[in-house]
Protein backbone atom coordinates (compact mmCIF):
# COMPACT_ATOMS: atom_id res chain seq x y z
CA UNK A 1 0.00 0.00 0.00
CA UNK A 2 1.60 3.29 -1.03
CA UNK A 3 0.42 6.85 -0.77
CA UNK A 4 1.73 7.49 -4.26
CA UNK A 5 -1.49 6.17 -5.78
CA UNK A 6 -2.92 9.70 -5.88
CA UNK A 7 -1.59 12.64 -7.86
CA UNK A 8 0.35 15.11 -5.69
CA UNK A 9 -1.86 17.82 -4.25
CA UNK A 10 -0.65 21.32 -5.04
CA UNK A 11 0.26 23.15 -1.79
CA UNK A 12 1.56 20.07 0.03
CA UNK A 13 5.31 19.54 0.23
CA UNK A 14 5.18 15.89 1.33
CA UNK A 15 2.58 13.27 0.49
CA UNK A 16 0.86 11.34 3.28
CA UNK A 17 2.77 8.26 4.44
CA UNK A 18 1.58 4.70 3.96
CA UNK A 19 1.72 4.41 7.79
CA UNK A 20 -1.16 6.90 8.10
CA UNK A 21 -3.30 4.98 5.62
CA UNK A 22 -2.75 1.74 7.52
CA UNK A 23 -3.56 3.41 10.84
CA UNK A 24 -6.70 5.07 9.41
CA UNK A 25 -8.09 1.97 7.69
CA UNK A 26 -7.52 -0.04 10.89
CA UNK A 27 -9.54 2.51 12.91
CA UNK A 28 -12.22 3.72 10.53
CA UNK A 29 -14.78 4.39 13.29
CA UNK A 30 -12.41 6.74 15.12
CA UNK A 31 -11.49 8.38 11.83
CA UNK A 32 -15.19 8.98 11.10
CA UNK A 33 -15.73 10.53 14.52
CA UNK A 34 -12.66 12.73 14.09
CA UNK A 35 -13.84 13.65 10.61
CA UNK A 36 -17.09 14.93 12.13
CA UNK A 37 -15.06 17.17 14.45
CA UNK A 38 -12.93 18.34 11.51
CA UNK A 39 -15.97 19.44 9.50
CA UNK A 40 -17.40 21.27 12.51
CA UNK A 41 -14.06 22.98 13.16
CA UNK A 42 -13.69 23.93 9.49
CA UNK A 43 -17.11 25.64 9.63
CA UNK A 44 -16.01 27.39 12.82
CA UNK A 45 -12.76 28.62 11.29
CA UNK A 46 -14.57 30.06 8.25
CA UNK A 47 -17.09 31.78 10.51
CA UNK A 48 -14.32 33.17 12.75
CA UNK A 49 -12.61 34.70 9.72
CA UNK A 50 -15.93 36.31 8.73
CA UNK A 51 -16.21 37.68 12.30
CA UNK A 52 -12.66 39.03 12.19
CA UNK A 53 -12.86 40.68 8.75
CA UNK A 54 -16.50 41.85 8.52
CA UNK A 55 -15.71 44.56 5.93
CA UNK A 56 -13.91 42.30 3.43
CA UNK A 57 -16.90 41.51 1.24
CA UNK A 58 -15.27 38.93 -1.04
CA UNK A 59 -13.95 37.06 2.00
CA UNK A 60 -17.35 37.25 3.71
CA UNK A 61 -19.18 35.99 0.62
CA UNK A 62 -16.90 33.08 -0.21
CA UNK A 63 -16.36 31.96 3.40
CA UNK A 64 -20.11 32.00 4.05
CA UNK A 65 -20.45 29.47 1.23
CA UNK A 66 -17.58 27.40 2.66
CA UNK A 67 -19.07 27.44 6.18
CA UNK A 68 -22.40 26.27 4.75
CA UNK A 69 -20.75 23.46 2.85
CA UNK A 70 -18.73 22.33 5.90
CA UNK A 71 -21.93 22.23 7.96
CA UNK A 72 -23.57 20.06 5.29
CA UNK A 73 -20.59 17.71 5.43
CA UNK A 74 -20.70 17.74 9.23
CA UNK A 75 -24.32 16.62 9.03
CA UNK A 76 -23.51 13.91 6.47
CA UNK A 77 -20.62 12.54 8.53
CA UNK A 78 -22.89 12.51 11.59
CA UNK A 79 -25.43 10.47 9.61
CA UNK A 80 -22.66 7.98 8.88
CA UNK A 81 -21.78 7.83 12.58
CA UNK A 82 -25.43 7.18 13.36
CA UNK A 83 -25.62 4.48 10.71
CA UNK A 84 -22.57 2.70 12.12
CA UNK A 85 -23.82 3.06 15.71
CA UNK A 86 -20.96 5.37 16.75
CA UNK A 87 -22.05 7.80 19.46
CA UNK A 88 -21.11 11.45 19.11
CA UNK A 89 -18.32 12.16 21.59
CA UNK A 90 -15.46 14.56 22.17
CA UNK A 91 -12.06 13.44 20.88
CA UNK A 92 -8.64 14.80 21.78
CA UNK A 93 -7.07 16.82 18.96
CA UNK A 94 -3.72 15.83 17.45
CA UNK A 95 -0.98 18.53 17.59
CA UNK A 96 -1.47 19.35 13.87
CA UNK A 97 -3.91 22.30 13.91
CA UNK A 98 -2.41 23.87 17.04
CA UNK A 99 1.05 23.56 15.47
CA UNK A 100 -0.11 25.38 12.36
CA UNK A 101 -2.02 28.00 14.33
CA UNK A 102 1.18 28.79 16.27
CA UNK A 103 2.71 29.89 12.95
CA UNK A 104 0.07 32.58 12.37
CA UNK A 105 1.68 35.97 12.95
CA UNK A 106 -0.14 38.15 15.50
CA UNK A 107 -0.27 41.53 13.75
CA UNK A 108 -2.30 42.53 10.70
CA UNK A 109 -2.16 42.25 7.75
CA UNK A 110 0.18 39.24 8.24
CA UNK A 111 -2.39 37.58 10.47
CA UNK A 112 -4.95 37.56 7.67
CA UNK A 113 -2.51 36.17 5.10
CA UNK A 114 -1.30 33.42 7.45
CA UNK A 115 -4.86 32.52 8.52
CA UNK A 116 -5.98 32.10 4.91
CA UNK A 117 -2.92 30.02 3.99
CA UNK A 118 -3.13 27.80 7.08
CA UNK A 119 -6.80 27.10 6.28
CA UNK A 120 -5.84 26.40 2.67
CA UNK A 121 -3.15 23.96 3.76
CA UNK A 122 -5.50 22.10 6.13
CA UNK A 123 -8.08 21.87 3.33
CA UNK A 124 -5.45 20.59 0.91
CA UNK A 125 -4.31 17.92 3.37
CA UNK A 126 -7.91 16.92 4.16
CA UNK A 127 -8.60 16.67 0.46
CA UNK A 128 -5.57 14.42 -0.01
CA UNK A 129 -6.45 12.20 2.95
CA UNK A 130 -10.15 11.85 2.07
CA UNK A 131 -8.94 10.79 -1.37
CA UNK A 132 -6.73 8.14 0.21
CA UNK A 133 -9.65 6.92 2.33
CA UNK A 134 -11.81 6.75 -0.81
CA UNK A 135 -9.11 4.66 -2.44
CA UNK A 136 -8.36 2.26 0.41
CA UNK A 137 -11.59 2.04 2.44
CA UNK A 138 -12.90 -1.56 2.38
CA UNK A 139 -16.58 -0.47 2.65
CA UNK A 140 -17.59 0.50 -0.92
CA UNK A 141 -20.44 2.76 0.22
CA UNK A 142 -18.23 4.65 2.64
CA UNK A 143 -15.55 4.89 -0.05
CA UNK A 144 -18.19 6.39 -2.34
CA UNK A 145 -19.10 8.90 0.38
CA UNK A 146 -15.45 9.99 0.67
CA UNK A 147 -15.24 10.38 -3.09
CA UNK A 148 -18.36 12.56 -3.05
CA UNK A 149 -16.96 14.79 -0.31
CA UNK A 150 -13.63 15.08 -2.11
CA UNK A 151 -15.30 16.33 -5.26
CA UNK A 152 -16.90 19.25 -3.46
CA UNK A 153 -13.98 19.85 -1.08
CA UNK A 154 -11.46 20.00 -3.89
CA UNK A 155 -12.36 23.64 -4.45
CA UNK A 156 -11.81 24.77 -0.86
CA UNK A 157 -8.05 25.07 -0.81
CA UNK A 158 -8.22 26.86 -4.15
CA UNK A 159 -10.71 29.31 -2.65
CA UNK A 160 -8.40 30.09 0.29
CA UNK A 161 -5.51 30.59 -2.11
CA UNK A 162 -7.61 32.87 -4.33
CA UNK A 163 -8.68 34.90 -1.29
CA UNK A 164 -5.05 35.26 -0.23
CA UNK A 165 -4.11 36.56 -3.68
CA UNK A 166 -7.11 38.93 -3.61
CA UNK A 167 -5.80 40.74 -0.54
CA UNK A 168 -2.03 40.22 -0.94
CA UNK A 169 0.68 40.30 -3.61
CA UNK A 170 1.04 36.99 -5.40
CA UNK A 171 4.76 36.68 -4.75
CA UNK A 172 4.29 37.35 -1.01
CA UNK A 173 1.56 34.73 -0.93
CA UNK A 174 3.74 32.19 -2.72
CA UNK A 175 6.73 32.76 -0.43
CA UNK A 176 4.70 32.54 2.76
CA UNK A 177 2.85 29.47 1.51
CA UNK A 178 6.17 27.72 0.96
CA UNK A 179 7.24 28.41 4.57
CA UNK A 180 3.94 27.28 6.03
CA UNK A 181 3.76 24.20 3.80
CA UNK A 182 7.17 23.14 5.11
CA UNK A 183 5.86 23.36 8.68
CA UNK A 184 2.70 21.49 7.67
CA UNK A 185 4.63 18.56 6.24
CA UNK A 186 7.01 18.57 9.22
CA UNK A 187 4.05 18.34 11.63
CA UNK A 188 2.91 15.16 9.90
CA UNK A 189 6.39 13.65 9.49
CA UNK A 190 5.94 11.59 12.67
CA UNK A 191 2.68 9.65 12.83
CA UNK A 192 0.56 10.68 15.85
CA UNK A 193 -0.26 7.53 17.84
CA UNK A 194 -4.01 8.21 17.99
CA UNK A 195 -5.79 7.69 14.65
CA UNK A 196 -7.01 11.05 13.35
CA UNK A 197 -7.64 12.71 9.97
CA UNK A 198 -4.52 14.76 10.70
CA UNK A 199 -2.49 12.24 12.73
CA UNK B 1 -48.06 53.60 15.23
CA UNK B 2 -48.30 50.99 17.98
CA UNK B 3 -46.40 47.79 18.59
CA UNK B 4 -49.67 46.12 19.50
CA UNK B 5 -50.41 45.41 15.82
CA UNK B 6 -48.77 41.98 16.15
CA UNK B 7 -49.92 39.12 18.34
CA UNK B 8 -47.85 38.76 21.51
CA UNK B 9 -44.90 36.43 21.03
CA UNK B 10 -44.81 33.62 23.58
CA UNK B 11 -41.63 33.91 25.70
CA UNK B 12 -41.51 37.73 25.72
CA UNK B 13 -42.78 39.56 28.80
CA UNK B 14 -43.05 43.00 27.20
CA UNK B 15 -43.81 43.88 23.58
CA UNK B 16 -41.46 46.13 21.64
CA UNK B 17 -42.14 49.84 22.07
CA UNK B 18 -43.39 52.15 19.34
CA UNK B 19 -40.19 54.17 19.92
CA UNK B 20 -38.08 51.28 18.59
CA UNK B 21 -40.19 50.98 15.44
CA UNK B 22 -39.84 54.70 14.73
CA UNK B 23 -36.08 54.54 15.30
CA UNK B 24 -35.70 51.46 13.10
CA UNK B 25 -37.82 52.74 10.20
CA UNK B 26 -35.90 56.05 10.28
CA UNK B 27 -32.57 54.16 9.98
CA UNK B 28 -33.35 51.16 7.83
CA UNK B 29 -29.85 51.00 6.31
CA UNK B 30 -28.21 50.71 9.74
CA UNK B 31 -30.85 48.17 10.80
CA UNK B 32 -30.03 46.08 7.71
CA UNK B 33 -26.32 46.19 8.48
CA UNK B 34 -26.97 45.25 12.10
CA UNK B 35 -29.30 42.51 10.94
CA UNK B 36 -26.44 41.02 8.92
CA UNK B 37 -24.30 40.93 12.09
CA UNK B 38 -27.19 39.37 14.03
CA UNK B 39 -27.55 36.49 11.56
CA UNK B 40 -23.81 35.88 11.59
CA UNK B 41 -23.77 35.93 15.41
CA UNK B 42 -26.78 33.60 15.60
CA UNK B 43 -24.93 31.08 13.40
CA UNK B 44 -21.88 31.48 15.65
CA UNK B 45 -23.90 30.91 18.83
CA UNK B 46 -25.47 27.71 17.42
CA UNK B 47 -22.03 26.47 16.35
CA UNK B 48 -20.52 27.29 19.76
CA UNK B 49 -23.22 25.24 21.48
CA UNK B 50 -22.41 22.32 19.15
CA UNK B 51 -18.71 22.74 20.10
CA UNK B 52 -19.54 22.81 23.79
CA UNK B 53 -21.91 19.81 23.83
CA UNK B 54 -20.49 17.50 21.15
CA UNK B 55 -22.09 14.37 22.67
CA UNK B 56 -25.67 15.68 22.83
CA UNK B 57 -26.86 14.31 19.52
CA UNK B 58 -30.30 15.96 19.42
CA UNK B 59 -28.72 19.33 20.19
CA UNK B 60 -26.02 18.79 17.56
CA UNK B 61 -28.54 17.77 14.91
CA UNK B 62 -31.04 20.57 15.45
CA UNK B 63 -28.45 23.31 15.97
CA UNK B 64 -26.60 22.28 12.81
CA UNK B 65 -29.83 22.95 10.92
CA UNK B 66 -30.27 26.30 12.71
CA UNK B 67 -26.67 27.35 11.97
CA UNK B 68 -27.21 26.51 8.30
CA UNK B 69 -30.41 28.52 8.17
CA UNK B 70 -28.80 31.53 9.89
CA UNK B 71 -25.95 31.45 7.37
CA UNK B 72 -28.48 31.45 4.53
CA UNK B 73 -30.17 34.48 6.08
CA UNK B 74 -26.79 36.13 6.59
CA UNK B 75 -26.15 35.72 2.88
CA UNK B 76 -29.59 37.03 1.95
CA UNK B 77 -29.24 40.11 4.17
CA UNK B 78 -25.81 40.73 2.65
CA UNK B 79 -27.40 40.64 -0.81
CA UNK B 80 -29.84 43.31 0.37
CA UNK B 81 -26.94 45.42 1.64
CA UNK B 82 -25.25 45.06 -1.73
CA UNK B 83 -28.45 45.99 -3.54
CA UNK B 84 -28.85 49.15 -1.46
CA UNK B 85 -25.15 50.06 -1.84
CA UNK B 86 -24.40 49.63 1.87
CA UNK B 87 -20.81 48.49 2.47
CA UNK B 88 -20.17 45.66 4.91
CA UNK B 89 -18.68 47.17 8.06
CA UNK B 90 -18.31 46.47 11.76
CA UNK B 91 -20.98 47.96 14.01
CA UNK B 92 -20.87 48.43 17.79
CA UNK B 93 -23.15 46.02 19.63
CA UNK B 94 -25.96 47.32 21.87
CA UNK B 95 -25.82 46.11 25.52
CA UNK B 96 -28.62 43.58 24.90
CA UNK B 97 -26.76 40.32 24.11
CA UNK B 98 -23.97 40.98 26.64
CA UNK B 99 -26.62 41.72 29.28
CA UNK B 100 -28.33 38.40 28.60
CA UNK B 101 -25.05 36.51 28.43
CA UNK B 102 -24.16 37.83 31.89
CA UNK B 103 -27.20 35.94 33.22
CA UNK B 104 -25.89 32.56 32.04
CA UNK B 105 -24.74 30.59 35.08
CA UNK B 106 -21.16 29.35 34.87
CA UNK B 107 -21.48 25.74 36.03
CA UNK B 108 -23.12 22.82 34.25
CA UNK B 109 -25.84 21.76 33.80
CA UNK B 110 -27.24 25.26 34.54
CA UNK B 111 -25.01 26.75 31.87
CA UNK B 112 -26.60 24.60 29.18
CA UNK B 113 -30.15 25.41 30.29
CA UNK B 114 -29.46 29.15 30.45
CA UNK B 115 -27.64 29.16 27.10
CA UNK B 116 -30.57 27.48 25.35
CA UNK B 117 -33.12 29.82 26.95
CA UNK B 118 -31.11 32.98 26.23
CA UNK B 119 -30.82 31.91 22.58
CA UNK B 120 -34.55 31.18 22.54
CA UNK B 121 -35.33 34.61 23.95
CA UNK B 122 -33.11 36.39 21.42
CA UNK B 123 -34.78 34.42 18.61
CA UNK B 124 -38.23 35.28 19.96
CA UNK B 125 -37.37 38.97 20.11
CA UNK B 126 -35.81 38.91 16.63
CA UNK B 127 -38.92 37.19 15.32
CA UNK B 128 -41.14 39.88 16.88
CA UNK B 129 -39.01 42.73 15.55
CA UNK B 130 -38.65 41.35 12.03
CA UNK B 131 -42.45 41.06 12.07
CA UNK B 132 -42.72 44.73 13.03
CA UNK B 133 -40.29 45.68 10.26
CA UNK B 134 -42.39 43.66 7.79
CA UNK B 135 -45.45 45.58 8.96
CA UNK B 136 -44.01 49.09 8.96
CA UNK B 137 -41.24 49.07 6.34
CA UNK B 138 -42.10 51.54 3.55
CA UNK B 139 -40.25 49.49 0.87
CA UNK B 140 -42.70 46.73 -0.12
CA UNK B 141 -39.96 44.41 -1.42
CA UNK B 142 -37.92 44.73 1.76
CA UNK B 143 -41.11 44.22 3.80
CA UNK B 144 -41.70 41.05 1.81
CA UNK B 145 -38.16 39.91 2.59
CA UNK B 146 -38.74 40.42 6.32
CA UNK B 147 -41.99 38.45 6.09
CA UNK B 148 -40.13 35.60 4.36
CA UNK B 149 -37.42 35.52 7.05
CA UNK B 150 -40.02 35.59 9.80
CA UNK B 151 -41.77 32.55 8.41
CA UNK B 152 -38.65 30.43 8.63
CA UNK B 153 -37.33 32.04 11.83
CA UNK B 154 -40.61 31.50 13.66
CA UNK B 155 -39.54 27.95 14.44
CA UNK B 156 -36.20 28.86 15.99
CA UNK B 157 -37.32 29.92 19.43
CA UNK B 158 -39.56 26.87 19.58
CA UNK B 159 -36.57 24.69 18.75
CA UNK B 160 -34.49 26.19 21.59
CA UNK B 161 -37.42 25.66 23.97
CA UNK B 162 -37.85 22.07 22.83
CA UNK B 163 -34.12 21.42 23.30
CA UNK B 164 -34.30 22.87 26.81
CA UNK B 165 -37.19 20.53 27.68
CA UNK B 166 -35.27 17.60 26.14
CA UNK B 167 -32.41 17.95 28.60
CA UNK B 168 -34.21 19.51 31.61
CA UNK B 169 -37.43 19.15 33.60
CA UNK B 170 -40.27 21.15 32.11
CA UNK B 171 -41.06 23.00 35.37
CA UNK B 172 -37.38 24.00 35.83
CA UNK B 173 -37.30 25.25 32.25
CA UNK B 174 -40.48 27.27 32.73
CA UNK B 175 -39.27 28.87 35.96
CA UNK B 176 -35.87 29.81 34.57
CA UNK B 177 -37.42 31.13 31.36
CA UNK B 178 -39.63 33.45 33.39
CA UNK B 179 -36.59 34.89 35.22
CA UNK B 180 -34.57 35.36 32.02
CA UNK B 181 -37.54 36.80 30.12
CA UNK B 182 -37.90 39.45 32.84
CA UNK B 183 -34.25 40.45 32.34
CA UNK B 184 -34.72 40.42 28.56
CA UNK B 185 -37.64 42.85 28.69
CA UNK B 186 -35.84 45.02 31.24
CA UNK B 187 -32.79 45.28 28.93
CA UNK B 188 -35.02 46.72 26.20
CA UNK B 189 -37.07 48.97 28.50
CA UNK B 190 -34.84 51.96 27.66
CA UNK B 191 -34.28 52.51 23.94
CA UNK B 192 -30.55 52.29 23.04
CA UNK B 193 -29.63 55.52 21.18
CA UNK B 194 -28.00 53.72 18.22
CA UNK B 195 -30.51 52.01 15.90
CA UNK B 196 -30.09 48.23 16.19
CA UNK B 197 -32.27 45.13 15.84
CA UNK B 198 -31.97 44.83 19.63
CA UNK B 199 -31.75 48.55 20.59
CSV table of N, CA and C in Angstrom, one decimal, chain A residues 4-91:
chain,number,residue,atom,x,y,z
A,4,UNK,N,1.5,6.9,-2.9
A,4,UNK,CA,1.7,7.5,-4.3
A,4,UNK,C,0.6,7.2,-5.3
A,5,UNK,N,-0.4,6.5,-4.8
A,5,UNK,CA,-1.5,6.2,-5.8
A,5,UNK,C,-2.4,7.4,-6.2
A,6,UNK,N,-2.2,8.5,-5.5
A,6,UNK,CA,-2.9,9.7,-5.9
A,6,UNK,C,-2.0,10.7,-6.4
A,7,UNK,N,-2.5,11.6,-7.4
A,7,UNK,CA,-1.6,12.6,-7.9
A,7,UNK,C,-1.2,13.6,-6.7
A,8,UNK,N,-0.1,14.2,-6.7
A,8,UNK,CA,0.4,15.1,-5.7
A,8,UNK,C,-0.6,16.3,-5.6
A,9,UNK,N,-1.0,16.7,-4.4
A,9,UNK,CA,-1.9,17.8,-4.3
A,9,UNK,C,-1.0,19.1,-4.2
A,10,UNK,N,-1.3,20.0,-5.0
A,10,UNK,CA,-0.6,21.3,-5.0
A,10,UNK,C,-0.8,21.9,-3.6
A,11,UNK,N,0.2,22.6,-3.1
A,11,UNK,CA,0.3,23.2,-1.8
A,11,UNK,C,1.1,22.3,-0.8
A,12,UNK,N,0.9,21.0,-1.0
A,12,UNK,CA,1.6,20.1,0.0
A,12,UNK,C,3.0,19.7,-0.4
A,13,UNK,N,3.9,19.8,0.6
A,13,UNK,CA,5.3,19.5,0.2
A,13,UNK,C,5.6,18.0,0.3
A,14,UNK,N,5.0,17.3,1.2
A,14,UNK,CA,5.2,15.9,1.3
A,14,UNK,C,3.9,15.1,1.3
A,15,UNK,N,3.8,14.1,0.5
A,15,UNK,CA,2.6,13.3,0.5
A,15,UNK,C,2.4,12.5,1.8
A,16,UNK,N,1.2,12.1,2.1
A,16,UNK,CA,0.9,11.3,3.3
A,16,UNK,C,1.6,10.0,3.2
A,17,UNK,N,2.0,9.5,4.4
A,17,UNK,CA,2.8,8.3,4.4
A,17,UNK,C,1.8,7.1,4.4
A,18,UNK,N,2.4,5.9,4.0
A,18,UNK,CA,1.6,4.7,4.0
A,18,UNK,C,1.2,4.3,5.4
A,19,UNK,N,2.0,4.7,6.4
A,19,UNK,CA,1.7,4.4,7.8
A,19,UNK,C,0.4,5.0,8.2
A,20,UNK,N,0.1,6.3,7.7
A,20,UNK,CA,-1.2,6.9,8.1
A,20,UNK,C,-2.3,6.1,7.5
A,21,UNK,N,-2.2,5.7,6.3
A,21,UNK,CA,-3.3,5.0,5.6
A,21,UNK,C,-3.6,3.7,6.4
A,22,UNK,N,-2.6,3.0,6.8
A,22,UNK,CA,-2.8,1.7,7.5
A,22,UNK,C,-3.4,2.0,8.9
A,23,UNK,N,-3.0,3.1,9.5
A,23,UNK,CA,-3.6,3.4,10.8
A,23,UNK,C,-5.0,3.8,10.7
A,24,UNK,N,-5.3,4.6,9.6
A,24,UNK,CA,-6.7,5.1,9.4
A,24,UNK,C,-7.6,3.9,9.1
A,25,UNK,N,-7.2,3.1,8.1
A,25,UNK,CA,-8.1,2.0,7.7
A,25,UNK,C,-8.3,1.0,8.8
A,26,UNK,N,-7.3,0.9,9.7
A,26,UNK,CA,-7.5,0.0,10.9
A,26,UNK,C,-8.4,0.6,12.0
A,27,UNK,N,-8.7,1.9,11.9
A,27,UNK,CA,-9.5,2.5,12.9
A,27,UNK,C,-10.6,3.4,12.2
A,28,UNK,N,-11.3,2.9,11.3
A,28,UNK,CA,-12.2,3.7,10.5
A,28,UNK,C,-13.3,4.4,11.4
A,29,UNK,N,-13.7,3.8,12.5
A,29,UNK,CA,-14.8,4.4,13.3
A,29,UNK,C,-14.2,5.6,14.0
A,30,UNK,N,-13.0,5.6,14.5
A,30,UNK,CA,-12.4,6.7,15.1
A,30,UNK,C,-12.2,7.8,14.1
A,31,UNK,N,-11.7,7.4,12.9
A,31,UNK,CA,-11.5,8.4,11.8
A,31,UNK,C,-12.8,9.1,11.4
A,32,UNK,N,-13.9,8.4,11.4
A,32,UNK,CA,-15.2,9.0,11.1
A,32,UNK,C,-15.6,10.0,12.2
A,33,UNK,N,-15.4,9.6,13.4
A,33,UNK,CA,-15.7,10.5,14.5
A,33,UNK,C,-14.8,11.8,14.5
A,34,UNK,N,-13.6,11.6,14.2
A,34,UNK,CA,-12.7,12.7,14.1
A,34,UNK,C,-13.0,13.6,12.9
A,35,UNK,N,-13.4,12.9,11.8
A,35,UNK,CA,-13.8,13.6,10.6
A,35,UNK,C,-15.0,14.6,10.9
A,36,UNK,N,-16.0,14.1,11.7
A,36,UNK,CA,-17.1,14.9,12.1
A,36,UNK,C,-16.6,16.2,12.8
A,37,UNK,N,-15.6,16.0,13.8
A,37,UNK,CA,-15.1,17.2,14.5
A,37,UNK,C,-14.3,18.1,13.5
A,38,UNK,N,-13.7,17.5,12.5
A,38,UNK,CA,-12.9,18.3,11.5
A,38,UNK,C,-13.9,19.2,10.7
A,39,UNK,N,-15.0,18.7,10.3
A,39,UNK,CA,-16.0,19.4,9.5
A,39,UNK,C,-16.5,20.6,10.3
A,40,UNK,N,-16.9,20.3,11.6
A,40,UNK,CA,-17.4,21.3,12.5
A,40,UNK,C,-16.4,22.4,12.7
A,41,UNK,N,-15.1,22.0,12.9
A,41,UNK,CA,-14.1,23.0,13.2
A,41,UNK,C,-13.8,23.8,11.9
A,42,UNK,N,-13.9,23.2,10.7
A,42,UNK,CA,-13.7,23.9,9.5
A,42,UNK,C,-14.8,25.0,9.3
A,43,UNK,N,-16.0,24.6,9.7
A,43,UNK,CA,-17.1,25.6,9.6
A,43,UNK,C,-16.8,26.8,10.6
A,44,UNK,N,-16.3,26.4,11.8
A,44,UNK,CA,-16.0,27.4,12.8
A,44,UNK,C,-14.9,28.3,12.4
A,45,UNK,N,-13.9,27.8,11.8
A,45,UNK,CA,-12.8,28.6,11.3
A,45,UNK,C,-13.2,29.6,10.2
A,46,UNK,N,-14.1,29.2,9.3
A,46,UNK,CA,-14.6,30.1,8.3
A,46,UNK,C,-15.4,31.2,8.9
A,47,UNK,N,-16.2,30.8,9.8
A,47,UNK,CA,-17.1,31.8,10.5
A,47,UNK,C,-16.2,32.8,11.3
A,48,UNK,N,-15.2,32.3,12.0
A,48,UNK,CA,-14.3,33.2,12.7
A,48,UNK,C,-13.6,34.2,11.8
A,49,UNK,N,-13.3,33.8,10.6
A,49,UNK,CA,-12.6,34.7,9.7
A,49,UNK,C,-13.6,35.8,9.3
A,50,UNK,N,-14.9,35.3,9.1
A,50,UNK,CA,-15.9,36.3,8.7
A,50,UNK,C,-16.1,37.3,9.9
A,51,UNK,N,-16.1,36.8,11.1
A,51,UNK,CA,-16.2,37.7,12.3
A,51,UNK,C,-15.1,38.7,12.3
A,52,UNK,N,-13.9,38.2,12.0
A,52,UNK,CA,-12.7,39.0,12.2
A,52,UNK,C,-12.5,40.1,11.1
A,53,UNK,N,-13.0,39.8,9.9
A,53,UNK,CA,-12.9,40.7,8.8
A,53,UNK,C,-14.2,41.0,8.2
A,54,UNK,N,-15.1,41.7,9.0
A,54,UNK,CA,-16.5,41.9,8.5
A,54,UNK,C,-16.6,42.8,7.3
A,55,UNK,N,-15.6,43.6,7.0
A,55,UNK,CA,-15.7,44.6,5.9
A,55,UNK,C,-15.2,44.0,4.6
A,56,UNK,N,-14.5,42.9,4.6
A,56,UNK,CA,-13.9,42.3,3.4
A,56,UNK,C,-15.0,41.5,2.7
A,57,UNK,N,-15.7,42.1,1.8
A,57,UNK,CA,-16.9,41.5,1.2
A,57,UNK,C,-16.6,40.2,0.5
A,58,UNK,N,-15.5,40.2,-0.3
A,58,UNK,CA,-15.3,38.9,-1.0
A,58,UNK,C,-15.0,37.8,-0.1
A,59,UNK,N,-14.2,38.1,1.0
A,59,UNK,CA,-14.0,37.1,2.0
A,59,UNK,C,-15.3,36.6,2.7
A,60,UNK,N,-16.1,37.6,3.0
A,60,UNK,CA,-17.4,37.2,3.7
A,60,UNK,C,-18.2,36.4,2.8
A,61,UNK,N,-18.3,36.7,1.5
A,61,UNK,CA,-19.2,36.0,0.6
A,61,UNK,C,-18.7,34.6,0.4
A,62,UNK,N,-17.4,34.4,0.1
A,62,UNK,CA,-16.9,33.1,-0.2
A,62,UNK,C,-16.8,32.2,1.1
A,63,UNK,N,-16.5,32.8,2.2
A,63,UNK,CA,-16.4,32.0,3.4
A,63,UNK,C,-17.7,31.6,4.0
A,64,UNK,N,-18.7,32.4,3.7
A,64,UNK,CA,-20.1,32.0,4.1
A,64,UNK,C,-20.5,30.7,3.3
A,65,UNK,N,-20.2,30.7,2.0
A,65,UNK,CA,-20.4,29.5,1.2
A,65,UNK,C,-19.7,28.3,1.8
A,66,UNK,N,-18.4,28.5,2.1
A,66,UNK,CA,-17.6,27.4,2.7
A,66,UNK,C,-18.2,26.9,4.0
A,67,UNK,N,-18.5,27.8,4.9
A,67,UNK,CA,-19.1,27.4,6.2
A,67,UNK,C,-20.3,26.6,6.0
A,68,UNK,N,-21.2,27.0,5.0
A,68,UNK,CA,-22.4,26.3,4.8
A,68,UNK,C,-22.1,24.9,4.3
A,69,UNK,N,-21.1,24.8,3.4
A,69,UNK,CA,-20.7,23.5,2.9
A,69,UNK,C,-20.2,22.6,3.9
A,70,UNK,N,-19.3,23.1,4.8
A,70,UNK,CA,-18.7,22.3,5.9
A,70,UNK,C,-19.8,21.8,6.8
A,71,UNK,N,-20.8,22.7,7.1
A,71,UNK,CA,-21.9,22.2,8.0
A,71,UNK,C,-22.7,21.1,7.3
A,72,UNK,N,-22.9,21.2,6.0
A,72,UNK,CA,-23.6,20.1,5.3
A,72,UNK,C,-22.8,18.8,5.4
A,73,UNK,N,-21.4,18.9,5.3
A,73,UNK,CA,-20.6,17.7,5.4
A,73,UNK,C,-20.6,17.2,6.9
A,74,UNK,N,-20.6,18.1,7.8
A,74,UNK,CA,-20.7,17.7,9.2
A,74,UNK,C,-22.0,16.9,9.5
A,75,UNK,N,-23.1,17.3,8.9
A,75,UNK,CA,-24.3,16.6,9.0
A,75,UNK,C,-24.2,15.2,8.4
A,76,UNK,N,-23.6,15.2,7.2
A,76,UNK,CA,-23.5,13.9,6.5
A,76,UNK,C,-22.6,12.9,7.2
A,77,UNK,N,-21.5,13.4,7.8
A,77,UNK,CA,-20.6,12.5,8.5
A,77,UNK,C,-21.4,12.0,9.8
A,78,UNK,N,-22.1,12.9,10.4
A,78,UNK,CA,-22.9,12.5,11.6
A,78,UNK,C,-23.9,11.4,11.2
A,79,UNK,N,-24.5,11.5,10.0
A,79,UNK,CA,-25.4,10.5,9.6
A,79,UNK,C,-24.7,9.1,9.5
A,80,UNK,N,-23.5,9.2,9.0
A,80,UNK,CA,-22.7,8.0,8.9
A,80,UNK,C,-22.3,7.4,10.3
A,81,UNK,N,-22.0,8.3,11.2
A,81,UNK,CA,-21.8,7.8,12.6
A,81,UNK,C,-23.0,7.1,13.1
A,82,UNK,N,-24.2,7.7,12.9
A,82,UNK,CA,-25.4,7.2,13.4
A,82,UNK,C,-25.7,5.8,12.7
A,83,UNK,N,-25.4,5.7,11.5
A,83,UNK,CA,-25.6,4.5,10.7
A,83,UNK,C,-24.7,3.4,11.2
A,84,UNK,N,-23.5,3.7,11.6
A,84,UNK,CA,-22.6,2.7,12.1
A,84,UNK,C,-22.6,2.5,13.6
A,85,UNK,N,-23.6,3.2,14.3
A,85,UNK,CA,-23.8,3.1,15.7
A,85,UNK,C,-22.7,3.7,16.5
A,86,UNK,N,-22.0,4.7,16.0
A,86,UNK,CA,-21.0,5.4,16.7
A,86,UNK,C,-21.6,6.6,17.4
A,87,UNK,N,-21.5,6.7,18.7
A,87,UNK,CA,-22.1,7.8,19.5
A,87,UNK,C,-21.2,9.0,19.3
A,88,UNK,N,-21.8,10.2,19.1
A,88,UNK,CA,-21.1,11.5,19.1
A,88,UNK,C,-20.4,11.6,20.4
A,89,UNK,N,-19.1,12.0,20.4
A,89,UNK,CA,-18.3,12.2,21.6
A,89,UNK,C,-17.2,13.1,21.3
A,90,UNK,N,-16.7,13.7,22.4
A,90,UNK,CA,-15.5,14.6,22.2
A,90,UNK,C,-14.3,13.6,21.9
A,91,UNK,N,-13.2,14.2,21.3
A,91,UNK,CA,-12.1,13.4,20.9
A,91,UNK,C,-10.9,14.4,21.0
